[in-house]
mmCIF file of N, CA, C and O in Angstrom:
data_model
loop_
_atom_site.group_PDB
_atom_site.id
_atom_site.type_symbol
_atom_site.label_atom_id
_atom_site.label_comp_id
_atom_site.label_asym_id
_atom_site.label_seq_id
_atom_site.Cartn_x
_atom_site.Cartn_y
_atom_site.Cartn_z
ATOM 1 N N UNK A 209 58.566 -77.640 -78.648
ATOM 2 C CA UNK A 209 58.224 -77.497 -77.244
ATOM 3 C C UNK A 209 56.760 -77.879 -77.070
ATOM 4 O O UNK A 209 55.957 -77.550 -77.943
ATOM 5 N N UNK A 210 56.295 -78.676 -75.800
ATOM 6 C CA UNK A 210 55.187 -79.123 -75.413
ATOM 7 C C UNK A 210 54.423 -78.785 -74.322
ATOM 8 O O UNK A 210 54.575 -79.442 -73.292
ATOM 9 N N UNK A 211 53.584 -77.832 -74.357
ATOM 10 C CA UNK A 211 53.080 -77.516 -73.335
ATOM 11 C C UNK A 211 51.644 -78.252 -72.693
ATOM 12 O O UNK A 211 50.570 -78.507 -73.239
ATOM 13 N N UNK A 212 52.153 -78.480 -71.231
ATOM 14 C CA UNK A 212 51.372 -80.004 -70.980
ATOM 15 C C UNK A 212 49.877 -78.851 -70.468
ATOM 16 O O UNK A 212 49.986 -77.896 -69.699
ATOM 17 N N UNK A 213 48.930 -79.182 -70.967
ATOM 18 C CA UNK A 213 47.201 -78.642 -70.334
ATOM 19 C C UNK A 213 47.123 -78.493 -68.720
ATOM 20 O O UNK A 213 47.481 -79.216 -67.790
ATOM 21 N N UNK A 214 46.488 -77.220 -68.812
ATOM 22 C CA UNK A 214 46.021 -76.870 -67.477
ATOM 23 C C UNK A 214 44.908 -76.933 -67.460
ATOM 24 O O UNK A 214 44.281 -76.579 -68.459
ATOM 25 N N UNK A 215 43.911 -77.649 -65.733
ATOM 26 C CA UNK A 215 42.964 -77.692 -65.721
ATOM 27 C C UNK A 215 42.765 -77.603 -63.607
ATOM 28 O O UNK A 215 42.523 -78.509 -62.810
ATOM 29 N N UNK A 216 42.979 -76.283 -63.407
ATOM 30 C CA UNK A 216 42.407 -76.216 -62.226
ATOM 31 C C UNK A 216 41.117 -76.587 -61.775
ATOM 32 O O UNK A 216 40.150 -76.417 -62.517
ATOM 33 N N UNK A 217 40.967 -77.170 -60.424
ATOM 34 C CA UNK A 217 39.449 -76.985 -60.735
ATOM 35 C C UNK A 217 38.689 -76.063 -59.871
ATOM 36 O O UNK A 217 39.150 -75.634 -58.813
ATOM 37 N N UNK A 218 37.509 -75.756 -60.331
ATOM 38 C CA UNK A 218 36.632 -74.493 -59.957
ATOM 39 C C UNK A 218 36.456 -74.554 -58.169
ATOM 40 O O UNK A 218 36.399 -73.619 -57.370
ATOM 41 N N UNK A 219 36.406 -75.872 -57.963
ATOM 42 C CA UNK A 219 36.717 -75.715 -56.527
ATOM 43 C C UNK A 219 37.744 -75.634 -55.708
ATOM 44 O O UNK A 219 37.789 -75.855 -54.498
ATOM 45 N N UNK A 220 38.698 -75.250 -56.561
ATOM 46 C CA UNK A 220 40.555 -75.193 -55.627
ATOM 47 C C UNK A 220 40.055 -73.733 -54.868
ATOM 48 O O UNK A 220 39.226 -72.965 -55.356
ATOM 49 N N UNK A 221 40.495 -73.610 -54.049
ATOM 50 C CA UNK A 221 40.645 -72.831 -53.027
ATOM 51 C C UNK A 221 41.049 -71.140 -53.577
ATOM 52 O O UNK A 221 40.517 -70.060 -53.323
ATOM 53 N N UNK A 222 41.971 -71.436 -54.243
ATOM 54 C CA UNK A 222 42.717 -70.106 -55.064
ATOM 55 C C UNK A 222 41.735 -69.587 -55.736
ATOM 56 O O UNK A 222 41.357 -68.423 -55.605
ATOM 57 N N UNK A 223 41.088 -70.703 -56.766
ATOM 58 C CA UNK A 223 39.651 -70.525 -58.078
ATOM 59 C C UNK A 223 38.614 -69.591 -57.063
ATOM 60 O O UNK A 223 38.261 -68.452 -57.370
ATOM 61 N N UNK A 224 38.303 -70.109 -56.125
ATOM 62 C CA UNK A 224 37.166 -70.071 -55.475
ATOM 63 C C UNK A 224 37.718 -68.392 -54.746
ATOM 64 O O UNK A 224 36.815 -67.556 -54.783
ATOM 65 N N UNK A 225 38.472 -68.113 -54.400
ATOM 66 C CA UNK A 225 38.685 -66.827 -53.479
ATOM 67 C C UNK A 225 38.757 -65.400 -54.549
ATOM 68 O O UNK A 225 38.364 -64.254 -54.332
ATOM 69 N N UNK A 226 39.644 -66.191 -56.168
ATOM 70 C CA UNK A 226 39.744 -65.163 -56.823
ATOM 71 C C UNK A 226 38.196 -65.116 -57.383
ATOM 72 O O UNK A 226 37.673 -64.106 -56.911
ATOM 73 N N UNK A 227 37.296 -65.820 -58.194
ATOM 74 C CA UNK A 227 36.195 -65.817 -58.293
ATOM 75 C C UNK A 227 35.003 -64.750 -56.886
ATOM 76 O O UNK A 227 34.163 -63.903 -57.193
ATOM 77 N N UNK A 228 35.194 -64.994 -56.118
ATOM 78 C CA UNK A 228 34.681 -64.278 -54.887
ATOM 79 C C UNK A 228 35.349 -62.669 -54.773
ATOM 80 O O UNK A 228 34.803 -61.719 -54.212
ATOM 81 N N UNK A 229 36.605 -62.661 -55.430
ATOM 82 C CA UNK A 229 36.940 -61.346 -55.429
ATOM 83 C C UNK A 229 36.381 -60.534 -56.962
ATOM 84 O O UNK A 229 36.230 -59.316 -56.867
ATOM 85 N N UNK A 230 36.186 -60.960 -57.861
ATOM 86 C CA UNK A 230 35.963 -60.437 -58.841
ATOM 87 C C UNK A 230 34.776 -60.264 -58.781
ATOM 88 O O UNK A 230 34.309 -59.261 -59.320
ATOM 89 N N UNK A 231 33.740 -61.395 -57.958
ATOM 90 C CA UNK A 231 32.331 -60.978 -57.758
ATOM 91 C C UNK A 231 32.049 -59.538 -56.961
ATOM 92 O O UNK A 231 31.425 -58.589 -57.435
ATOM 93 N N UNK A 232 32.682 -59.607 -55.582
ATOM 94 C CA UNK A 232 32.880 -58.027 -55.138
ATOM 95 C C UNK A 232 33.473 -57.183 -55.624
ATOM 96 O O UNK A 232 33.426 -56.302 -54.766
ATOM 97 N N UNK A 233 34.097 -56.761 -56.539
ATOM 98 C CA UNK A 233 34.541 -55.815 -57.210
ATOM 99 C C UNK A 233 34.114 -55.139 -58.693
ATOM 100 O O UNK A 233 34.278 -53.964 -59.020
ATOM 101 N N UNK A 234 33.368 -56.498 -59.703
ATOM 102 C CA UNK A 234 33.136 -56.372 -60.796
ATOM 103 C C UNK A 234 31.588 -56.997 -60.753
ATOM 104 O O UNK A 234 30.787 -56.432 -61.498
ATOM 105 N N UNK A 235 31.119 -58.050 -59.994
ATOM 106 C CA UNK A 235 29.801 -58.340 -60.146
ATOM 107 C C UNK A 235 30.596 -59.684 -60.814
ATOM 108 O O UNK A 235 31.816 -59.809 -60.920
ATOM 109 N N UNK A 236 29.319 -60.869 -61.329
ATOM 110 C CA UNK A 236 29.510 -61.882 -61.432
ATOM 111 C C UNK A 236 30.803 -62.319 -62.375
ATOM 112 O O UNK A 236 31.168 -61.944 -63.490
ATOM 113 N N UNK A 237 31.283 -63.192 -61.515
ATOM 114 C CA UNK A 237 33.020 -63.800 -62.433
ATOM 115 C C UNK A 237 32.508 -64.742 -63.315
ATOM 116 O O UNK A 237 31.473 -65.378 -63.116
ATOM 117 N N UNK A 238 33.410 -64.856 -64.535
ATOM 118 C CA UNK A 238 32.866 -66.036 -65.491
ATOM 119 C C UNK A 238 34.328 -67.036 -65.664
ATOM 120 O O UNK A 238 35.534 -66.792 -65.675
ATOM 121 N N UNK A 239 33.679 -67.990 -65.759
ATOM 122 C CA UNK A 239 35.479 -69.038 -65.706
ATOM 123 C C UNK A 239 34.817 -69.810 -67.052
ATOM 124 O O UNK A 239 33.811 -70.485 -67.268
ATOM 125 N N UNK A 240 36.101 -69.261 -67.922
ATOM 126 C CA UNK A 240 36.142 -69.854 -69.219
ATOM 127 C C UNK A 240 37.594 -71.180 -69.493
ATOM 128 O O UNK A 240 38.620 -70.984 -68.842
ATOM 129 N N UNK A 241 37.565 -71.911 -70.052
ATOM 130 C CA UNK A 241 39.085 -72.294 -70.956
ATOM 131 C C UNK A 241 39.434 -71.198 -71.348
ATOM 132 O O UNK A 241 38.908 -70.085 -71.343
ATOM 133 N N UNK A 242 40.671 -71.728 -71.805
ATOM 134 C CA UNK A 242 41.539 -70.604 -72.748
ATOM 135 C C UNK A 242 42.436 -71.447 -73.296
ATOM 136 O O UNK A 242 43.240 -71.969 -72.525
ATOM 137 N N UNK A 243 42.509 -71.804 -74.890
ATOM 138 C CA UNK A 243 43.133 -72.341 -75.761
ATOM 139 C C UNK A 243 43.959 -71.954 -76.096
ATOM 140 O O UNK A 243 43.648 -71.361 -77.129
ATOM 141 N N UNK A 244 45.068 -71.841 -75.906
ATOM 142 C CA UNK A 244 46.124 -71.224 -76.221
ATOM 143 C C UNK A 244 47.817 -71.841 -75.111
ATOM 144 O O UNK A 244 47.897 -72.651 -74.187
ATOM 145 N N UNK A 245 48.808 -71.046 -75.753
ATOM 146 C CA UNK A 245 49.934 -71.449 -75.240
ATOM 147 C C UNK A 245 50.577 -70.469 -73.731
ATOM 148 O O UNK A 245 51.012 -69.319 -73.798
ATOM 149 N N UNK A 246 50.505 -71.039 -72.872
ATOM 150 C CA UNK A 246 50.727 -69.923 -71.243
ATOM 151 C C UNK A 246 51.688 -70.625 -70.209
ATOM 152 O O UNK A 246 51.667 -71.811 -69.878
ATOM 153 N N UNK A 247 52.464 -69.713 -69.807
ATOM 154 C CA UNK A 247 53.768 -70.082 -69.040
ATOM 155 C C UNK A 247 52.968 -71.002 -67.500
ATOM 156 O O UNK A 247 53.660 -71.595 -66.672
ATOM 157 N N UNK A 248 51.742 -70.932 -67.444
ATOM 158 C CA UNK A 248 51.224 -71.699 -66.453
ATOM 159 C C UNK A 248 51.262 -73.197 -66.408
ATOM 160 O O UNK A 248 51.085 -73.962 -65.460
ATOM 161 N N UNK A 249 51.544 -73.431 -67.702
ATOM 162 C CA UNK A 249 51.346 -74.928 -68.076
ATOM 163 C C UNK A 249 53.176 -75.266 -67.340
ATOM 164 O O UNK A 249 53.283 -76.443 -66.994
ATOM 165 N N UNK A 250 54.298 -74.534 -67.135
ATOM 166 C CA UNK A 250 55.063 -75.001 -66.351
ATOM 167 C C UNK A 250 54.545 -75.125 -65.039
ATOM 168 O O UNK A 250 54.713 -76.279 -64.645
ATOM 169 N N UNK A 251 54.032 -74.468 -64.275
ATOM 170 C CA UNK A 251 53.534 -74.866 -63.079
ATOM 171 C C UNK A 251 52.461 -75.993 -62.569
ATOM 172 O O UNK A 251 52.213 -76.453 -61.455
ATOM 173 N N UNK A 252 51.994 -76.206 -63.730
ATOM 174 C CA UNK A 252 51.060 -77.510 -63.334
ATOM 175 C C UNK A 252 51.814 -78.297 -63.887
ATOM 176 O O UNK A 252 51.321 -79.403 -63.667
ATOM 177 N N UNK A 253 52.613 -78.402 -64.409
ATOM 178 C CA UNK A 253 53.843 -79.545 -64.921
ATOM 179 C C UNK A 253 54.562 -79.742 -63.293
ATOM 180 O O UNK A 253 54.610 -80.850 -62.758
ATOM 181 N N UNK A 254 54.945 -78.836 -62.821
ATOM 182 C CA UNK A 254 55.445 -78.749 -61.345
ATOM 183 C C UNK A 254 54.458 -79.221 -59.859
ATOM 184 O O UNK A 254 54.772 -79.321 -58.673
ATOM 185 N N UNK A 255 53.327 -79.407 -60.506
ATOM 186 C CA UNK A 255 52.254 -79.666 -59.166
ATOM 187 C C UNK A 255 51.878 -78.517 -58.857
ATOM 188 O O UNK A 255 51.278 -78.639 -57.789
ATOM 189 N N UNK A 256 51.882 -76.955 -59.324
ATOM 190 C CA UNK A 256 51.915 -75.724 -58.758
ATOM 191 C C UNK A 256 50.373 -75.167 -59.102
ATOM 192 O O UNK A 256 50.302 -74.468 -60.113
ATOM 193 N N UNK A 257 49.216 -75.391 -58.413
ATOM 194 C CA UNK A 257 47.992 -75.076 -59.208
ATOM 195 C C UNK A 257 47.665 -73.420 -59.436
ATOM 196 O O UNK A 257 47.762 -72.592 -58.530
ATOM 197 N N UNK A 258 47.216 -73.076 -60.978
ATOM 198 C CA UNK A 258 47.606 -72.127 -61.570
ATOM 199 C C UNK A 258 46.224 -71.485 -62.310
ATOM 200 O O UNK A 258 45.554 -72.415 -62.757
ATOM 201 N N UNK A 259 45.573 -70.104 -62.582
ATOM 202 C CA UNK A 259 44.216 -69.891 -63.627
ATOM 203 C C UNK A 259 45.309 -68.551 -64.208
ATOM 204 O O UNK A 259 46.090 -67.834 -63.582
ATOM 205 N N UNK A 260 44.869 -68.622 -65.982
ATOM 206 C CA UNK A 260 45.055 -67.110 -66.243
ATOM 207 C C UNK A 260 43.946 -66.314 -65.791
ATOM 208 O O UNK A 260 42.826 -66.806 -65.658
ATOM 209 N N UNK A 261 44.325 -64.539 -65.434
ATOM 210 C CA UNK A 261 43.383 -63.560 -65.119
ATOM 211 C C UNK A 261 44.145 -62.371 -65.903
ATOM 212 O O UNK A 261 45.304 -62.215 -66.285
ATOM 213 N N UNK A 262 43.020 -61.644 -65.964
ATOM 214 C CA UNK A 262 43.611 -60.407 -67.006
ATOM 215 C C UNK A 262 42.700 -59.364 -66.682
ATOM 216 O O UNK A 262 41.571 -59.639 -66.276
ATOM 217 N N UNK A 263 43.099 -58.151 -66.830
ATOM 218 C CA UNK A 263 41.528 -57.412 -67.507
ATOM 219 C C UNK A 263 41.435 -57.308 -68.138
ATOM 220 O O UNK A 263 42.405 -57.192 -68.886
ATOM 221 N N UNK A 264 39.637 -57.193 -68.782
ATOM 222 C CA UNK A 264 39.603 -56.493 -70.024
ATOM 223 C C UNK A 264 39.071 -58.049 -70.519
ATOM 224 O O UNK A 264 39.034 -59.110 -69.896
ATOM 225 N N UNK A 265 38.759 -57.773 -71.633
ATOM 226 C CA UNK A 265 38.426 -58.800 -72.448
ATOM 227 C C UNK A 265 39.004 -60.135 -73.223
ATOM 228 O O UNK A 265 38.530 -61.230 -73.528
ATOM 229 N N UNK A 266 40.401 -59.408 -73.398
ATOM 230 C CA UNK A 266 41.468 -60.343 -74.298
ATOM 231 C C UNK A 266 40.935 -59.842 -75.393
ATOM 232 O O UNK A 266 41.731 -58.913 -75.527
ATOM 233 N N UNK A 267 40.140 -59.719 -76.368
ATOM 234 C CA UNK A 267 40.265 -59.121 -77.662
ATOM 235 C C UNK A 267 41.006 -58.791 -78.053
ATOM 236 O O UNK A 267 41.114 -57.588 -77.813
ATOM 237 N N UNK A 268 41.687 -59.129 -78.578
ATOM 238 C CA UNK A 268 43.327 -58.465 -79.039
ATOM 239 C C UNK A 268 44.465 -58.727 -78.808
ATOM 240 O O UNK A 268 45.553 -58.405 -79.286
ATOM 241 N N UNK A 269 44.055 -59.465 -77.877
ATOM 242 C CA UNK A 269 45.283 -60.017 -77.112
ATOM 243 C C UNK A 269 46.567 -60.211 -77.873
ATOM 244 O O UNK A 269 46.290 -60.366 -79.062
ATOM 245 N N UNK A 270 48.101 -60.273 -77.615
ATOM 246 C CA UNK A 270 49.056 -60.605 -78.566
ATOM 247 C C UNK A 270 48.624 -59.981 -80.069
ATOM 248 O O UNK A 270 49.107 -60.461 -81.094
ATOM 249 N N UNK A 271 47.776 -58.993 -80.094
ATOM 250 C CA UNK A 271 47.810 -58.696 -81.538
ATOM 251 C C UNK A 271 48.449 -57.720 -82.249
ATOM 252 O O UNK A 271 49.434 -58.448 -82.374
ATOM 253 N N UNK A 272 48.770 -56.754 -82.812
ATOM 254 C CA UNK A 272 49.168 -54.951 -83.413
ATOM 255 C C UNK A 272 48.448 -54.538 -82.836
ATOM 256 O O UNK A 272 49.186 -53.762 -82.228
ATOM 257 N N UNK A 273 47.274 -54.313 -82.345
ATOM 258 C CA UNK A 273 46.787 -53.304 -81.580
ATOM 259 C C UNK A 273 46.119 -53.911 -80.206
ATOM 260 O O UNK A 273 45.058 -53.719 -79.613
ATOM 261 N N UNK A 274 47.106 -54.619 -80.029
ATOM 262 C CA UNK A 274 46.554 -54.874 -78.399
ATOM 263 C C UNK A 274 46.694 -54.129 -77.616
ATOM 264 O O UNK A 274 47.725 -53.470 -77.752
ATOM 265 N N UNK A 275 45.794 -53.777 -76.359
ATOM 266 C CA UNK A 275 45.585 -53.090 -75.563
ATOM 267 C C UNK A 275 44.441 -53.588 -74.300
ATOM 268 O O UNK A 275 43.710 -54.575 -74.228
ATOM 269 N N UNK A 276 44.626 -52.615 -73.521
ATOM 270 C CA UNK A 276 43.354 -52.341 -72.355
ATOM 271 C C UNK A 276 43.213 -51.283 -71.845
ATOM 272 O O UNK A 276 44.106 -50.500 -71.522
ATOM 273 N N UNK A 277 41.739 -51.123 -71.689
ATOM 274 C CA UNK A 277 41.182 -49.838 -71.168
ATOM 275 C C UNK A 277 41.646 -49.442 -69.303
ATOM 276 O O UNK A 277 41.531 -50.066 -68.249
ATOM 277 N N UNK A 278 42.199 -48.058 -69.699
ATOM 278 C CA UNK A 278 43.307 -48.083 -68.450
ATOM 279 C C UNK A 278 41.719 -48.209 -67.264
ATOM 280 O O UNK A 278 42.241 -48.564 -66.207
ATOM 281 N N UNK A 279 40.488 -48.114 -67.048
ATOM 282 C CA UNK A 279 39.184 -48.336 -65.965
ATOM 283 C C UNK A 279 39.525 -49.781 -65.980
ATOM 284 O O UNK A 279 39.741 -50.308 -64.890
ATOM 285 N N UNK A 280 39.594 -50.409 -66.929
ATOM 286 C CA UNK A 280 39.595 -52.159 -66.926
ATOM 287 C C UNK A 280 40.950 -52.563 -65.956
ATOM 288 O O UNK A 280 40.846 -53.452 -65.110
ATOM 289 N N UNK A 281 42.295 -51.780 -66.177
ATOM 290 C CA UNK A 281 43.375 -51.977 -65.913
ATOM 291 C C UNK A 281 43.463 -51.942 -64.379
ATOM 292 O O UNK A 281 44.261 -52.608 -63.720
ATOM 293 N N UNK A 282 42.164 -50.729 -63.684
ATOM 294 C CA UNK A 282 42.415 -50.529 -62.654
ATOM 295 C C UNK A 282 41.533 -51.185 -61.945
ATOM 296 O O UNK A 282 41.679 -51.264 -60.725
ATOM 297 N N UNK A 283 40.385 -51.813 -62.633
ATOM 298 C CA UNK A 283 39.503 -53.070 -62.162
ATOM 299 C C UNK A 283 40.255 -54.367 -61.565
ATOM 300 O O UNK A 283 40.494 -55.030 -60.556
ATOM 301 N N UNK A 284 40.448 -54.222 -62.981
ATOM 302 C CA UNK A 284 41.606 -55.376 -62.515
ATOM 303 C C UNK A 284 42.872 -55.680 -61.357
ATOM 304 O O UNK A 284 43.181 -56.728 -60.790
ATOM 305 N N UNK A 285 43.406 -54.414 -61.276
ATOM 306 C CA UNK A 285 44.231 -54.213 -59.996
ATOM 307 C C UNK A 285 43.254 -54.303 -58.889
ATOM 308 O O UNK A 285 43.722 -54.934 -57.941
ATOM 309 N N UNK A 286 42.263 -53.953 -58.736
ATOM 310 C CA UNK A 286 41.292 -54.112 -57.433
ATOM 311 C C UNK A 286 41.159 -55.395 -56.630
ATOM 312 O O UNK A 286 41.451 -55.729 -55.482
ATOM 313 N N UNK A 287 40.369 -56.231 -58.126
ATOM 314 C CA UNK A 287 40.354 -57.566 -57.753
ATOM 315 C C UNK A 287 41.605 -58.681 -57.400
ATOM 316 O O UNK A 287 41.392 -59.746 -56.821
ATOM 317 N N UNK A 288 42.743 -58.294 -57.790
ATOM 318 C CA UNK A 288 44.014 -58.606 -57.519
ATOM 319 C C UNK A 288 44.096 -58.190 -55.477
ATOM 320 O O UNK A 288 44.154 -58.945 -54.506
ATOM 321 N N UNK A 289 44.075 -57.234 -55.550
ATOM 322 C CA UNK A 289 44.065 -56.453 -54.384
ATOM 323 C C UNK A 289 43.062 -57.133 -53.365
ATOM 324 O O UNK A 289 43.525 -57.588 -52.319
ATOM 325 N N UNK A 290 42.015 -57.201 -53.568
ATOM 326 C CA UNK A 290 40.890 -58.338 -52.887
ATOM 327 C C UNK A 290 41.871 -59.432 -53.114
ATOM 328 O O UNK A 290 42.769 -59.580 -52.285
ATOM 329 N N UNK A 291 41.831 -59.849 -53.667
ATOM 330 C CA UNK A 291 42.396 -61.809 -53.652
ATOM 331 C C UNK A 291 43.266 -61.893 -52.888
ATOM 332 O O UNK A 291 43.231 -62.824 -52.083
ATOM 333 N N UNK A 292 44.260 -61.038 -52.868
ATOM 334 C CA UNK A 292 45.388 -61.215 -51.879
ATOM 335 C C UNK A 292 45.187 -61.338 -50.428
ATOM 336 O O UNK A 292 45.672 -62.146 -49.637
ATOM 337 N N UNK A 293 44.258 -60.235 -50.221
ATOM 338 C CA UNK A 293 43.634 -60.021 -49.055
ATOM 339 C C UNK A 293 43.385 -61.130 -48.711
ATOM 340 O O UNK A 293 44.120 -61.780 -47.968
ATOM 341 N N UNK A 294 42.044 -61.640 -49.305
ATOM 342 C CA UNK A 294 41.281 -62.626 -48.943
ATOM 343 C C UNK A 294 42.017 -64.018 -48.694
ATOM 344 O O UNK A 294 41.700 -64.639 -47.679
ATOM 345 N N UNK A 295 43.166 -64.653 -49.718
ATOM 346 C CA UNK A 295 44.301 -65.554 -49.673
ATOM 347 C C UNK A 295 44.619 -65.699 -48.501
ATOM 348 O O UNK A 295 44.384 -66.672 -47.785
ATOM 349 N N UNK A 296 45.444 -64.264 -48.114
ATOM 350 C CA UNK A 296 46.646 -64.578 -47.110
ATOM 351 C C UNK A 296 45.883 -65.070 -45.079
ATOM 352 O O UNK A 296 46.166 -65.853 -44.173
ATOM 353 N N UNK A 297 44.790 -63.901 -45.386
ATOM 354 C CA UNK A 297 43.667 -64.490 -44.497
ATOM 355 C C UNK A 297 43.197 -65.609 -44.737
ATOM 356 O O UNK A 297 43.099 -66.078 -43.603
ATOM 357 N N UNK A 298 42.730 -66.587 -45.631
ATOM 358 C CA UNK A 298 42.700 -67.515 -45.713
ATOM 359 C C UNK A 298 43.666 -68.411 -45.510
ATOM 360 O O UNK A 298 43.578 -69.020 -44.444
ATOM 361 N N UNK A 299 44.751 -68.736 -46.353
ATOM 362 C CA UNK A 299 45.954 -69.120 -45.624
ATOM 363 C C UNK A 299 46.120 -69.470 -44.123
ATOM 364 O O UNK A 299 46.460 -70.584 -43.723
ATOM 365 N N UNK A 300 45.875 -68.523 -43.423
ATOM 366 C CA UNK A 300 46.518 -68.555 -41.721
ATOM 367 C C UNK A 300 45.124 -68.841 -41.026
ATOM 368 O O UNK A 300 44.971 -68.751 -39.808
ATOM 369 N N UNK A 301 44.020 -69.229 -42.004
ATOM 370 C CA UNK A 301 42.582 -70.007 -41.138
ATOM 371 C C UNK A 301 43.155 -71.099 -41.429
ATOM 372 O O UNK A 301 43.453 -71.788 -40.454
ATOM 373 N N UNK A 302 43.531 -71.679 -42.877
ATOM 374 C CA UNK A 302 43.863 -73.011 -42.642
ATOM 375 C C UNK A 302 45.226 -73.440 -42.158
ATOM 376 O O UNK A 302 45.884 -74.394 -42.574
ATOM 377 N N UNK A 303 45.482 -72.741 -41.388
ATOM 378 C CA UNK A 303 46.693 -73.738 -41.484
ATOM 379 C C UNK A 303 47.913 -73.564 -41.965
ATOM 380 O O UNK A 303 48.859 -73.765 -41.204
ATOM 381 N N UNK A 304 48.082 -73.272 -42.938
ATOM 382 C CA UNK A 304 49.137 -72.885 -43.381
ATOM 383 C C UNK A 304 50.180 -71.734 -43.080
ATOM 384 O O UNK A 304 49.896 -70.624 -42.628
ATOM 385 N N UNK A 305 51.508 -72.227 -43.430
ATOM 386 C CA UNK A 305 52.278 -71.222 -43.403
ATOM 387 C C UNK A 305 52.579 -70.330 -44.347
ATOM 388 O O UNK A 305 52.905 -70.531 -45.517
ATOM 389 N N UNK A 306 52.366 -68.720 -43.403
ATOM 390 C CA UNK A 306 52.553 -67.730 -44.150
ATOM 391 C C UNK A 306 53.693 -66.765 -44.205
ATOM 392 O O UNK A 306 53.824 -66.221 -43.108
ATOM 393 N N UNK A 307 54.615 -66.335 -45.138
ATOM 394 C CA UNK A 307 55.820 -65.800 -44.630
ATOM 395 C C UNK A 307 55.431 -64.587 -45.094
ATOM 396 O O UNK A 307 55.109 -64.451 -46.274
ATOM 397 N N UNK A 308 55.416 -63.516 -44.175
ATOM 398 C CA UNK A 308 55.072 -62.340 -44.434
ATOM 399 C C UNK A 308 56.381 -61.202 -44.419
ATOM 400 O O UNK A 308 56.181 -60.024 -44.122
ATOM 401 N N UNK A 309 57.572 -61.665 -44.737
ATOM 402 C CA UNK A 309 58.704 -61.034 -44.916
ATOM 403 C C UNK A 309 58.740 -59.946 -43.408
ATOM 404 O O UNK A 309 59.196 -58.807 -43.515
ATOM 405 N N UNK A 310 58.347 -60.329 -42.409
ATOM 406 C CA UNK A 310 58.683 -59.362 -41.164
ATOM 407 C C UNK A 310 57.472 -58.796 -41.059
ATOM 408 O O UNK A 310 57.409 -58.334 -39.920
ATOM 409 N N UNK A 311 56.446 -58.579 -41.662
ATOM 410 C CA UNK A 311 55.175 -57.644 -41.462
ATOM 411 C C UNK A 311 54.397 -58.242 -40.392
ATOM 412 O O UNK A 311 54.822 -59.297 -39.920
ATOM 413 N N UNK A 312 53.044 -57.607 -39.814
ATOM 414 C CA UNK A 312 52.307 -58.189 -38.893
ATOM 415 C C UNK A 312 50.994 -57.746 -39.514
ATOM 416 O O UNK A 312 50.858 -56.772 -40.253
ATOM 417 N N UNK A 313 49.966 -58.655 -39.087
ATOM 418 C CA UNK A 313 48.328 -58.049 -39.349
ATOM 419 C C UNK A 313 48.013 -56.690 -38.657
ATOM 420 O O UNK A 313 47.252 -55.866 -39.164
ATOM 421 N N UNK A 314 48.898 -56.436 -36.995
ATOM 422 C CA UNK A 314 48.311 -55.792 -36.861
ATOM 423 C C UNK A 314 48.680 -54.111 -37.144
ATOM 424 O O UNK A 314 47.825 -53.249 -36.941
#
């Protein structure tokens, strides 16, 4: 099996909102590569633009004692929580359609 490289770029729209959320929540975001094998590489095979995010460090990642610190875990849910926010509002500035399964903003 061949997994084709992902390479969003720092200015896609998605990069840029989740970056802006991790800055308000955690203080400055860092955008690294990541060498390795990730189910994202189907979606940019698809045209679907894609970044891994995690909390925590990755240290360990896939290892016997992998883990994360449940403060990191809930960091991490925050900035998730911002992005969405910030997305779906974004979304309906530009333009786009948003299907909000029946819900309303207000």
């Amino acid at each position: 099996v061949s997994f084709p490289p992902v390479n969003t770029p720092d200015d896609h729209p998605g990069v840029r909102t989740l970056v802006e959320s991790v800055n308000a929540v955690a203080g400055p975001a860092q955008i690294d590569g990541f060498g390795a094998v990730a189910d994202i590489a189907w979606f940019a095979e698809a045209g679907i633009p894609s970044v891994l995010f995690g909390p925590g460090s990755g240290a360990g990642a896939h290892g016997v004692d992998e883990r994360v610190e449940i403060e990191q875990l809930g960091t991490g849910a925050k900035m998730l929580a911002v992005m969405m926010v910030a997305w779906c509002g974004q979304a309906e500035e530009e333009g786009h359609d948003v299907d909000r399964g029946g819900a309303s903003r207000e």
